[in-house]
mmCIF file of C-alpha atoms and ligand atoms in Angstrom:
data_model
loop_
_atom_site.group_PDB
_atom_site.id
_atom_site.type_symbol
_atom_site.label_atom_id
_atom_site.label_comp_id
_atom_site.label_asym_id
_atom_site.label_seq_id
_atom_site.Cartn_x
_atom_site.Cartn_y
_atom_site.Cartn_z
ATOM 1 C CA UNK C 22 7.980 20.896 -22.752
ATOM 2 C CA UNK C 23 10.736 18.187 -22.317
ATOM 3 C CA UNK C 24 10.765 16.168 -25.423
ATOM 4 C CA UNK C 25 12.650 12.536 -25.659
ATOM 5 C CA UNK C 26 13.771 12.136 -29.405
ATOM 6 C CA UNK C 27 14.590 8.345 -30.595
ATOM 7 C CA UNK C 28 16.304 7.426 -27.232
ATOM 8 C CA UNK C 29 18.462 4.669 -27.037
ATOM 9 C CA UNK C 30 20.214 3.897 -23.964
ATOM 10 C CA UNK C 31 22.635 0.869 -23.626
ATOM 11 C CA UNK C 32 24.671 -1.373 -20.945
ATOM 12 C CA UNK C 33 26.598 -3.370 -22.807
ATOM 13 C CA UNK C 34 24.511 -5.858 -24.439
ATOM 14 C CA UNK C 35 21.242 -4.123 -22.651
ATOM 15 C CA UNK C 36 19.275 -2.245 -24.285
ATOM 16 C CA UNK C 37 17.752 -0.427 -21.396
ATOM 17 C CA UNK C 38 16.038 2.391 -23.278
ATOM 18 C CA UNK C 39 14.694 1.338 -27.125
ATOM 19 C CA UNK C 40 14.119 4.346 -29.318
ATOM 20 C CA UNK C 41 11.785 5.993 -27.308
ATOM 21 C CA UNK C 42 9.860 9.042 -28.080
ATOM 22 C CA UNK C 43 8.010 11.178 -26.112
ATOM 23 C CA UNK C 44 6.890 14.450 -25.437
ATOM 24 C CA UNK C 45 5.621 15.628 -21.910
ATOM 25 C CA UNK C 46 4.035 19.072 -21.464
ATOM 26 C CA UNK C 47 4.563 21.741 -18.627
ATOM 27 C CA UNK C 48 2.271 20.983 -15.601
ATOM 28 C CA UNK C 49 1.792 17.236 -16.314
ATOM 29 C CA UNK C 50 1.816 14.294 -13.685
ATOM 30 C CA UNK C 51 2.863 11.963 -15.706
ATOM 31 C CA UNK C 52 3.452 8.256 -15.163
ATOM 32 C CA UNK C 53 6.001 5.655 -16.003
ATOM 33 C CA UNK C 54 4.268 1.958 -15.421
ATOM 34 C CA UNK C 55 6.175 -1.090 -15.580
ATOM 35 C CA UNK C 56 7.671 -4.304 -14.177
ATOM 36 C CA UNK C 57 11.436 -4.389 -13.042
ATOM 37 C CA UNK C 58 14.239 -3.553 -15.491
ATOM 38 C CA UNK C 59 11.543 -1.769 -17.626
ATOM 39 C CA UNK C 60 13.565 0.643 -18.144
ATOM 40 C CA UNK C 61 12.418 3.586 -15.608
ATOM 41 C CA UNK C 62 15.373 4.461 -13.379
ATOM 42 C CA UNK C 63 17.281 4.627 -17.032
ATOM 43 C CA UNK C 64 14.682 7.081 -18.187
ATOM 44 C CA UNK C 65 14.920 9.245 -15.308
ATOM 45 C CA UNK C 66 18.503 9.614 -14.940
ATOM 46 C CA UNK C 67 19.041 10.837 -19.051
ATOM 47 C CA UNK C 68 16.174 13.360 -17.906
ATOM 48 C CA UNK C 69 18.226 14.054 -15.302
ATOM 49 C CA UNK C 70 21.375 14.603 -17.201
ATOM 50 C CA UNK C 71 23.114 12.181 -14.866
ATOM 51 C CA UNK C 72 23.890 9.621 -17.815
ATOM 52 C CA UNK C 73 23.831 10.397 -21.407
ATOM 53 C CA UNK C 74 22.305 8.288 -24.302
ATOM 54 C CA UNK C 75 24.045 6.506 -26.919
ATOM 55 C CA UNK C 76 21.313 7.797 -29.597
ATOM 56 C CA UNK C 77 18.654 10.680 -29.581
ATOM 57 C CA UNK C 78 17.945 13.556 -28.298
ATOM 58 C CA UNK C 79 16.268 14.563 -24.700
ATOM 59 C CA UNK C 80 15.389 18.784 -24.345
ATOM 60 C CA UNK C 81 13.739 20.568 -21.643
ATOM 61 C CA UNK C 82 11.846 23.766 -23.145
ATOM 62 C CA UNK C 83 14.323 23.271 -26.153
ATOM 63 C CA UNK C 84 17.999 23.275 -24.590
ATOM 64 C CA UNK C 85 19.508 19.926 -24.293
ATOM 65 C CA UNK C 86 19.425 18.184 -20.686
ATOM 66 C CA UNK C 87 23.219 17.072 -20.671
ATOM 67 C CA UNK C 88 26.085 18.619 -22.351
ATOM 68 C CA UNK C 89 28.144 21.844 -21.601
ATOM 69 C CA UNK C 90 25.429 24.029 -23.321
ATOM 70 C CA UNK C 91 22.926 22.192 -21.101
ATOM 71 C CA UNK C 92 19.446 23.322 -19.462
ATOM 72 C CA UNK C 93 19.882 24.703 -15.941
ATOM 73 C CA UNK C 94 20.119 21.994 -13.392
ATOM 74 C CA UNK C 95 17.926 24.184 -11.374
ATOM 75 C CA UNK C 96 15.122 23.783 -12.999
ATOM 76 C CA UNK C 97 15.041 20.039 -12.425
ATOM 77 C CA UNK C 98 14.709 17.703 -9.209
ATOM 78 C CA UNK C 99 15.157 13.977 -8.914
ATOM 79 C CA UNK C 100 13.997 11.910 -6.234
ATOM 80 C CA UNK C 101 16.216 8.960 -6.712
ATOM 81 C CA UNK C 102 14.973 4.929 -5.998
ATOM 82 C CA UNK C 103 17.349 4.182 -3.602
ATOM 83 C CA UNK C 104 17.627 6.288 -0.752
ATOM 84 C CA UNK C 105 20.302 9.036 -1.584
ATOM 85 C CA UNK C 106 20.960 10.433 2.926
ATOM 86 C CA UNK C 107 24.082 10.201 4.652
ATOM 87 C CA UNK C 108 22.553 8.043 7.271
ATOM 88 C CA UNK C 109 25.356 9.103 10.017
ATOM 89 C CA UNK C 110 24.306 12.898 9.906
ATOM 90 C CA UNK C 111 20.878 14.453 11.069
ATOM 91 C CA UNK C 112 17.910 15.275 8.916
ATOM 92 C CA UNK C 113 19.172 18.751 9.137
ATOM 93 C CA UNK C 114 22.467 18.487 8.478
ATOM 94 C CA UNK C 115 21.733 16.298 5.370
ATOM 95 C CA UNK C 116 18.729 18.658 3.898
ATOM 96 C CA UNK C 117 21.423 21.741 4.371
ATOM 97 C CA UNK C 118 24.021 19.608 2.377
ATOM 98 C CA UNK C 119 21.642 19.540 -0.132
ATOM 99 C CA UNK C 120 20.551 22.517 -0.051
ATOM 100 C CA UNK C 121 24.137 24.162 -0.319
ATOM 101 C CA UNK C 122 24.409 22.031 -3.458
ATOM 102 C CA UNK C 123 21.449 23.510 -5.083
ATOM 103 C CA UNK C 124 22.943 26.513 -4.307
ATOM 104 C CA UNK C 125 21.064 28.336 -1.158
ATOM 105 C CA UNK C 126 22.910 29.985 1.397
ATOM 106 C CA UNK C 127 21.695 32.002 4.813
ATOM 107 C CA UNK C 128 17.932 32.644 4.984
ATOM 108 C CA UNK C 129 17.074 31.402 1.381
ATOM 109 C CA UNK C 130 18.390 28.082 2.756
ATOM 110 C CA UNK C 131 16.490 28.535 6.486
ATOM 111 C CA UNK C 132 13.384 29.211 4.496
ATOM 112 C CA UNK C 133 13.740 26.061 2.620
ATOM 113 C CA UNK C 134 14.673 23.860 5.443
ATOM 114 C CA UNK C 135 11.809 25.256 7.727
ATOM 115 C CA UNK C 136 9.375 24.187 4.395
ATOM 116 C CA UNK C 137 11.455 21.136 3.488
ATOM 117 C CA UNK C 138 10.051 19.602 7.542
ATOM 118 C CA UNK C 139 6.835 20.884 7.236
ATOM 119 C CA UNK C 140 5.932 19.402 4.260
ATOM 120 C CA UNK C 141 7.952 15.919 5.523
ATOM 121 C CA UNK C 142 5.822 16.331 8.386
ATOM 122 C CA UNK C 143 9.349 15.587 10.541
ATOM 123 C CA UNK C 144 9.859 18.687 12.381
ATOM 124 C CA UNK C 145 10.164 17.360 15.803
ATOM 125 C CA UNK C 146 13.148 14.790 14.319
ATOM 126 C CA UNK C 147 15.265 17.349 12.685
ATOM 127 C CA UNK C 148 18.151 17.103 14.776
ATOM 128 C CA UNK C 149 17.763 13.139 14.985
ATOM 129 C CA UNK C 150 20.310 10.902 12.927
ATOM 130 C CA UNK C 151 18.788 9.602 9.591
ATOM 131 C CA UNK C 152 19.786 5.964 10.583
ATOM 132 C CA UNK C 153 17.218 6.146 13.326
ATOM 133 C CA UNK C 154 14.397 6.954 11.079
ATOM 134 C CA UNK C 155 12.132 4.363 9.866
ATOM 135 C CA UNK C 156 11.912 3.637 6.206
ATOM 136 C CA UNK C 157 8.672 5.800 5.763
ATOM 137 C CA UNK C 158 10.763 8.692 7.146
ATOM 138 C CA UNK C 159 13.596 8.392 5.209
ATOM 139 C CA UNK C 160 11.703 7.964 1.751
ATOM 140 C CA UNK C 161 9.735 11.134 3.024
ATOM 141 C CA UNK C 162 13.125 13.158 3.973
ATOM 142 C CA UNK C 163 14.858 11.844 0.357
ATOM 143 C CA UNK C 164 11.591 13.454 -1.202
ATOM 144 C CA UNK C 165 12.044 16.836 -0.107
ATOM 145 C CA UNK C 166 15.276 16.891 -0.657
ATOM 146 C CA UNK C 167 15.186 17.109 -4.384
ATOM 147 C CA UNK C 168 12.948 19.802 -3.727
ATOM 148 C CA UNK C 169 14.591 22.406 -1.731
ATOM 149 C CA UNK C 170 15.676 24.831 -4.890
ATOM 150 C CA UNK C 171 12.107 24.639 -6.067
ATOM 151 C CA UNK C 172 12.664 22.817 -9.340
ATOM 152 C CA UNK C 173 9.850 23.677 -11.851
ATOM 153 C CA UNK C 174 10.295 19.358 -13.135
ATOM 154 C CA UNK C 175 10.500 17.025 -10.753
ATOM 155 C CA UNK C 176 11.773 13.199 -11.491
ATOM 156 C CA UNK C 177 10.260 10.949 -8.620
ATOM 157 C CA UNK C 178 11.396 7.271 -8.662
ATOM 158 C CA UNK C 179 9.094 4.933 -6.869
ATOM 159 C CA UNK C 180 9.432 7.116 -3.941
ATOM 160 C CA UNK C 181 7.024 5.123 -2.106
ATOM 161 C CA UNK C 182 8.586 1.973 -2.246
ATOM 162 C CA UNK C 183 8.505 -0.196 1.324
ATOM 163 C CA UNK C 184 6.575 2.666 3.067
ATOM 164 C CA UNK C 185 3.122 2.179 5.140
ATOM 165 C CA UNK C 186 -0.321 3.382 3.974
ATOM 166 C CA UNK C 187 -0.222 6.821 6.196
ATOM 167 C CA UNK C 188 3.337 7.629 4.954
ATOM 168 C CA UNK C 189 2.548 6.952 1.318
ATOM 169 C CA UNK C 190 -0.739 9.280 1.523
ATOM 170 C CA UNK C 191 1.639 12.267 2.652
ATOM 171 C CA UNK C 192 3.679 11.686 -0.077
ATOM 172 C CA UNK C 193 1.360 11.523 -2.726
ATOM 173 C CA UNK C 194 -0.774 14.283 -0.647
ATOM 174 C CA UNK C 195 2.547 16.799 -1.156
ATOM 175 C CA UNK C 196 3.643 15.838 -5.125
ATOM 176 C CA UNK C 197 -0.403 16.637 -5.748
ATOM 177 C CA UNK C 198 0.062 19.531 -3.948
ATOM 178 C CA UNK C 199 3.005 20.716 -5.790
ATOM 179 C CA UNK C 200 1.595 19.415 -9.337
ATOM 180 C CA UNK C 201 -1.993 21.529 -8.487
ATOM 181 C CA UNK C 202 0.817 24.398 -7.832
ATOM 182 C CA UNK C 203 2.593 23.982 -11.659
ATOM 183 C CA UNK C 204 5.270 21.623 -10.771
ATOM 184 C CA UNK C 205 5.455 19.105 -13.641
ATOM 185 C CA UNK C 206 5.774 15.410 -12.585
ATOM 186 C CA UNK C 207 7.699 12.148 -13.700
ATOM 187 C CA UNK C 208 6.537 9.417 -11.339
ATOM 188 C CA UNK C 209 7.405 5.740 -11.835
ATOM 189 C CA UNK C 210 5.925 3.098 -10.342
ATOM 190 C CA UNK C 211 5.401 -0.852 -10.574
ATOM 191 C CA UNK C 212 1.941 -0.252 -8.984
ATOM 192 C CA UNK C 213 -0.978 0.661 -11.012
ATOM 193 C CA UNK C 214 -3.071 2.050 -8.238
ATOM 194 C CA UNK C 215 -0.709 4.576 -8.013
ATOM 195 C CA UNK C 216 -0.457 5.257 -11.596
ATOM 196 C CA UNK C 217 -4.624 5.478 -11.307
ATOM 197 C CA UNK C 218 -4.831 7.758 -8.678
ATOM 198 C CA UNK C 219 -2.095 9.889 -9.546
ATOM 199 C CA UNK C 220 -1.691 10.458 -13.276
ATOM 200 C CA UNK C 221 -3.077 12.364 -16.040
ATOM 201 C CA UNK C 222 -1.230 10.565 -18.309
ATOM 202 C CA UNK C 223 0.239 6.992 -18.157
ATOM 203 C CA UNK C 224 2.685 5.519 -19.700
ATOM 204 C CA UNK C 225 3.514 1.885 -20.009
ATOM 205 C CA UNK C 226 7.040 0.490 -20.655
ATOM 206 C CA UNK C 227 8.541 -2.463 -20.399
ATOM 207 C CA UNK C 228 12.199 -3.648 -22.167
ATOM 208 C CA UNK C 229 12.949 -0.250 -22.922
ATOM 209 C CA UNK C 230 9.814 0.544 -25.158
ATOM 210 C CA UNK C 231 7.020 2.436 -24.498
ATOM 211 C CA UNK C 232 3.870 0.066 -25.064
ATOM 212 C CA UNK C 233 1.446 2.213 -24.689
ATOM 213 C CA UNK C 234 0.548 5.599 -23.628
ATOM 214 C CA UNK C 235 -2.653 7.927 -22.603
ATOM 215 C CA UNK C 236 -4.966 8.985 -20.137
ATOM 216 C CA UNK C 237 -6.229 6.290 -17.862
ATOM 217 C CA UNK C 238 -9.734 6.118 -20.063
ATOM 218 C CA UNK C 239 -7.423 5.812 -23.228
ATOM 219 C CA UNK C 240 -5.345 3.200 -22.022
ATOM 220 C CA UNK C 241 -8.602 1.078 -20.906
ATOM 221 C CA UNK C 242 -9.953 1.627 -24.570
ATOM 222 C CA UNK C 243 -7.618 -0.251 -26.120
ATOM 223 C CA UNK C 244 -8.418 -3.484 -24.065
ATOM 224 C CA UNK C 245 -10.013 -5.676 -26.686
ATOM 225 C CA UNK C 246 -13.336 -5.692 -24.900
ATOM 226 C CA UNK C 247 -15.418 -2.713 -23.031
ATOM 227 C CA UNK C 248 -16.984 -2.856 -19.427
ATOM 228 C CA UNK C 249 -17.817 -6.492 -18.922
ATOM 229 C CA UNK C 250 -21.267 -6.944 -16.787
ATOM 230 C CA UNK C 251 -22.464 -9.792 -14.516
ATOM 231 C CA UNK C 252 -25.782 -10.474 -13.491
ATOM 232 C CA UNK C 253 -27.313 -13.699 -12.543
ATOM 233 C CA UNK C 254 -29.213 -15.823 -14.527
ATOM 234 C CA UNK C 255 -33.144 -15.807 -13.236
ATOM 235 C CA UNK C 256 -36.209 -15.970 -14.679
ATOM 236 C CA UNK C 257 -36.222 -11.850 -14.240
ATOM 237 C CA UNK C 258 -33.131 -11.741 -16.327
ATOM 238 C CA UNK C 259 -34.641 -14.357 -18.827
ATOM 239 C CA UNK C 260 -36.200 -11.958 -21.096
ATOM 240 C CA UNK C 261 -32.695 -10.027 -21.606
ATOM 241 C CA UNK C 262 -30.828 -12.870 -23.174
ATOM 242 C CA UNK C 263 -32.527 -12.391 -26.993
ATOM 243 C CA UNK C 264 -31.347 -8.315 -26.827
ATOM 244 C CA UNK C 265 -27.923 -8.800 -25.419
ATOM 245 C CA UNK C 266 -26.735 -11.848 -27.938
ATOM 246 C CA UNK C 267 -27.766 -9.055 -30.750
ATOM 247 C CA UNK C 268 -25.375 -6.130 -29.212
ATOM 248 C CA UNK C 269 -22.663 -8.837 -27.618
ATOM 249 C CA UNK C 270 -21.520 -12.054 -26.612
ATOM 250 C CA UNK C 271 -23.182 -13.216 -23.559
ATOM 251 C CA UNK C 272 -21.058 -16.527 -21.679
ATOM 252 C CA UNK C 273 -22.968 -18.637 -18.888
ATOM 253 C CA UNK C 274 -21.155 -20.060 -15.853
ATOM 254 C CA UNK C 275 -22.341 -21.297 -12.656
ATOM 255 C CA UNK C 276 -26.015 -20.103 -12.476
ATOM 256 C CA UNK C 277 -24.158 -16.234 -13.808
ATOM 257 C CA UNK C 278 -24.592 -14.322 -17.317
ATOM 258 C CA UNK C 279 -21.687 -12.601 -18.746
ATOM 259 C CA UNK C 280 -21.868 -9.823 -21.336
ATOM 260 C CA UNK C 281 -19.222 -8.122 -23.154
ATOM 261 C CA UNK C 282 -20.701 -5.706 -25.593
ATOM 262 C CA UNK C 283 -19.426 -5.107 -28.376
ATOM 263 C CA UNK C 284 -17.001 -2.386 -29.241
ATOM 264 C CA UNK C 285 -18.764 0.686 -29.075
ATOM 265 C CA UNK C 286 -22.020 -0.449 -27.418
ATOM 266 C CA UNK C 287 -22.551 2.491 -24.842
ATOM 267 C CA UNK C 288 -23.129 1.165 -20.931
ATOM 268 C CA UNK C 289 -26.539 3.272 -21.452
ATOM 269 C CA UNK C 290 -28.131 1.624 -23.741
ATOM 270 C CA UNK C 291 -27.606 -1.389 -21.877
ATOM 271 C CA UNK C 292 -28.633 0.133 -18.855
ATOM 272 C CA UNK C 293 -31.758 1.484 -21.196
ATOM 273 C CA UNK C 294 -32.433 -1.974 -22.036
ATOM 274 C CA UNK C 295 -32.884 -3.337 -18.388
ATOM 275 C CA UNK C 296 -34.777 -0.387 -17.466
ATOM 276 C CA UNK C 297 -37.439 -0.939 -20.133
ATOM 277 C CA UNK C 298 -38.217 -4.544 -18.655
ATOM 278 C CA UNK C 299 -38.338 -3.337 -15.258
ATOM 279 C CA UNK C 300 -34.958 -4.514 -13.711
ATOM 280 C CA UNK C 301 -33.204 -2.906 -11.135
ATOM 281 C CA UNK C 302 -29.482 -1.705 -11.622
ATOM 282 C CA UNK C 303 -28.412 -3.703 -8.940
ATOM 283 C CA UNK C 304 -28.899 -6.602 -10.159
ATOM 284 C CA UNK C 305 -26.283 -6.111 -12.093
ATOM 285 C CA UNK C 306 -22.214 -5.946 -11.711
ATOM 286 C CA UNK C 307 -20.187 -3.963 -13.733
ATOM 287 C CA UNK C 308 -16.174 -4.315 -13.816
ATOM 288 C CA UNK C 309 -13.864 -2.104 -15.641
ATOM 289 C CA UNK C 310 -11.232 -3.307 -16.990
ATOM 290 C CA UNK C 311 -8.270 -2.840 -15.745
ATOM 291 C CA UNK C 312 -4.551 -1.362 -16.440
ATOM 292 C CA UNK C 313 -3.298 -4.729 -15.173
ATOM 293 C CA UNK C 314 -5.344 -6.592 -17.514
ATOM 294 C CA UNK C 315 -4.075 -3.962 -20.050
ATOM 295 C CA UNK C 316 -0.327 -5.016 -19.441
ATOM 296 C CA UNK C 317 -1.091 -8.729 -19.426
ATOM 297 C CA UNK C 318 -2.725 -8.067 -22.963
ATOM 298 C CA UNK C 319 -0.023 -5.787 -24.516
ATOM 299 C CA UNK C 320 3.349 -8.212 -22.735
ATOM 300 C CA UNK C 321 2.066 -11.231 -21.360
ATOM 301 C CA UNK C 322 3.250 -10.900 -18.045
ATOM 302 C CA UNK C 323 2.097 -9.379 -14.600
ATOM 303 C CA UNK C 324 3.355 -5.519 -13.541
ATOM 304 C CA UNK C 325 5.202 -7.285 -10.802
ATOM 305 C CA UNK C 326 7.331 -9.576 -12.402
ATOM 306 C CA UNK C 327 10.440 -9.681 -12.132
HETATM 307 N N1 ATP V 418 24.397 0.738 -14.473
HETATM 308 C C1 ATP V 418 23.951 -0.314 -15.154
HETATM 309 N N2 ATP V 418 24.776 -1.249 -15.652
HETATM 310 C C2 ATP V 418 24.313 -2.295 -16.354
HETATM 311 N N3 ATP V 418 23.016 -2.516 -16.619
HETATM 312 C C3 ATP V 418 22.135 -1.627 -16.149
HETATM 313 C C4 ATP V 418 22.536 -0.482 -15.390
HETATM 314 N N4 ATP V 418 21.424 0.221 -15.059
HETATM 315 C C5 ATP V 418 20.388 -0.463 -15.583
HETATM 316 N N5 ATP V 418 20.798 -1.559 -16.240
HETATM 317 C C6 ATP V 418 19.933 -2.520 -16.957
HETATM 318 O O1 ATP V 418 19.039 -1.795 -17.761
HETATM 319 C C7 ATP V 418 17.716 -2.368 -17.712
HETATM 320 C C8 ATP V 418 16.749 -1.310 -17.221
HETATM 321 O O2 ATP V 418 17.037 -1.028 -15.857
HETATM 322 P P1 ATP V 418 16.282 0.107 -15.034
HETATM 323 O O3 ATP V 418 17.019 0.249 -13.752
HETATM 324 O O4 ATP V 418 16.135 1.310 -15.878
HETATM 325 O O5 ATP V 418 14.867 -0.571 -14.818
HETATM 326 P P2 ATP V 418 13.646 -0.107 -13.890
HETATM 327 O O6 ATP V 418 12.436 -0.067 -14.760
HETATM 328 O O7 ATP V 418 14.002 1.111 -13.143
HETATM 329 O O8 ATP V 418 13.506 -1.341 -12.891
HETATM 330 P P3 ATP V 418 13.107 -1.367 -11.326
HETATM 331 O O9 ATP V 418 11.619 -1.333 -11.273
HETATM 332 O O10 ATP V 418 13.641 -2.692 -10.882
HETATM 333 O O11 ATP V 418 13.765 -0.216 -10.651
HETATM 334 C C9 ATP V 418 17.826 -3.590 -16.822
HETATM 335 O O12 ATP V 418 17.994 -4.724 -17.649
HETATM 336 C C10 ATP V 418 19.076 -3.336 -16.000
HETATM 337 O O13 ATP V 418 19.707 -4.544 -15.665
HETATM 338 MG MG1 MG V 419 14.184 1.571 -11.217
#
C-alpha cells in the first residue's frame, strides 16, 4: 500500500502539492487527471523519493519513500515526462546504463535487455543511436527503461505524450500487461480517454488538490445530472411527454426532446416506459456524461488548459 499523508509540496511561492491524502493499494492502475501544472510530475517525483515534501508523510508498504531509512529503490520505477536517453549512445548501450544502475550485471542484465526490446517492440534498432529514433520510439525505449529491475510500483508520466495511435496502443498494450501481471500503476495524463480506458481508479487534481477521486462510474455520479437522453419530438413520442415531466425535466429545442431524469431515476424504467407504448429503443439517444464535463463542473476550466 503506498499511502500519501497531508502532502504539501512547495516552490517558492507555489504550492505545487496542497495537503493531499491518499492511499493506493497493491495491484492498482491508478490515474492522475489534470490540466498543466496540476501538480502530477510533483506527485510522482515525492513517490519517487527524488524530491522530498515540505509537510506529510509518503510510505510504500509502511517504510518511508525518502530518507536514509528509506523503502528499497528497487521496488519502484519511474517513467519520467521528459525523455530521460542519452541521445548520442545506442538503445543498447543506454538500456545497459540503466540497467547497471538498477543494479544487474552479466546474464541477469542480458535477460533484461533481450525482454526490455521485445516488449519495446525495437529489436531490429538496438544497436541504432537514440537520436535517430522517432519520438514514438524513444517514449517506448524511456518506458522500458524504468522497468528493467522489475519494480513491483511503477510511476509512468504521460508516457504517451507526442506519440502516434499504433505506438501509444503498445504502450498501453505492455503497462496492461504488466498491471494484469501485479505491477501496481501511477499513470498521469491530461487526456481522459486514457484515464477511461486505462484506470480502475481516477483521480482528478488540479492546483495541487485532489478534486475528486473514484472509479470511472463514481466519478460520473457525482455530475449533477444522470444519463441525459434525446429523442425527437413526433407524434410517436407525443404520448411520453406527461410520464417524463413527472420523473424529470424534459427541455425542447429544434424539433428534439431532452430528458434528464432525476437523480436516481434508473435508465430502465425509462426504457420500461417507452417499451409499454410501443417505441423502439432507437429512437432514442443516450449520452453519458462525461469526465470532461466532470472537470468543467468541479474547476471551471477544460483538462487541456494551460
Ligand atoms: N522545479 C520547480 N521549480 C519551480 N516550480 C516548479 C518546479 N516544478 C514544478 N513547479 C511548479 O509546480 C506546479 C506543479 O507543476 P507540475 O510539474 O507538478 O505539474 P504537472 O501537473 O505535471 O503539469 P504538466 O501536465 O504540465 O506536466 C506548477 O505551478 C509548476 O510551475
Ligand atoms: Mg508533468
Amino acid at each position: 500500500m503506498l499511502a500519501l499523508r497531508h502532502v504539501t509540496k512547495r516552490f517558492g511561492s507555489i504550492t505545487a502539492l496542497d495537503d493531499v491524502s491518499l492511499d493506493i493499494a497493491p495491484g492498482e492502475f491508478f490515474g492522475l487527471l489534470g490540466p498543466n501544472g496540476a501538480g502530477k510530475s510533483t506527485l510522482m517525483s515525492l513517490v519517487a523519493g527524488l524530491r522530498t515534501p515540505e509537510a506529510g508523510t509518503i510510505t510504500l508498504a509502511g517504510q518511508p519513500v525518502a530518507g536514509s531509512a528509506s523503502v528499497d529503490r528497487r521496488n519502484l520505477g519511474l517513467v519520467p515526462q521528459t525523455i530521460a536517453l542519452f541521445p548520442e549512445l545506442t538503445a543498447e548501450e543506454n538500456l545497459s546504463i540503466f540497467g547497471e544502475l538498477q543494479g544487474l550485471r552479466g546474464p541477469a542484465l542480458k535477460a533484461a535487455l533481450d525482454d526490455a526490446f521485445t516488449a519495446a517492440q525495437l529489436e531490429d534498432r538496438r544497436r541504432s543511436l537514440v537520436k535517430t529514433f522517432s519520438g514514438g520510439m524513444q517514449r517506448r525505449l524511456n518506458l522500458v527503461a524504468a522497468l528493467l529491475h522489475r519494480p513491483k510500483f511503477l510511476l509512468c508520466d504521460e508516457p504517451t505524450v507526442g506519440v502516434d495511435p499504433q505506438s501509444r496502443n503498445a504502450i498501453f498494450e505492455h503497462l496492461q500487461q504488466l498491471n494484469r501481471a501485479g505491477i501496481t500503476i501511477i499513470y498521469s495524463t491530461h487526456y481522459m480517454e486514457e484515464a477511461e480506458r486505462l484506470c480502475s481508479r481516477i483521480s482528478i487534481i488540479d492546483h495541487g488538490r485532489i478534486l475528486a477521486l473514484g472509479t470511472l462510474d463514481d466519478l460520473l455520479t457525482r455530475l449533477p445530472f444522470e444519463d441525459e437522453i434525446t429523442f425527437a419530438a413526433t407524434p410517436a413520442t407525443a404520448p411520453l411527454m406527461a410520464q417524463l415531466t413527472a420523473v424529470g425535466e424534459v427541455t425542447t429545442v429544434d424539433g428534439s426532446h431532452r430528458f434528464r431524469p432525476r437523480s436516481g431515476y434508473p435508465l430502465s424504467a425509462f426504457f420500461g416506459l417507452t417499451e409499454s407504448l410501443g417505441l423502439p429503443p432507437r429512437l432514442f439517444v443516450s449520452q453519458r456524461p462525461t469526465l470532461e464535463a466532470l472537470f468543467l463542473h468541479l474547476t471551471g476550466r477544460k483538462l487541456r488548459d494551460a
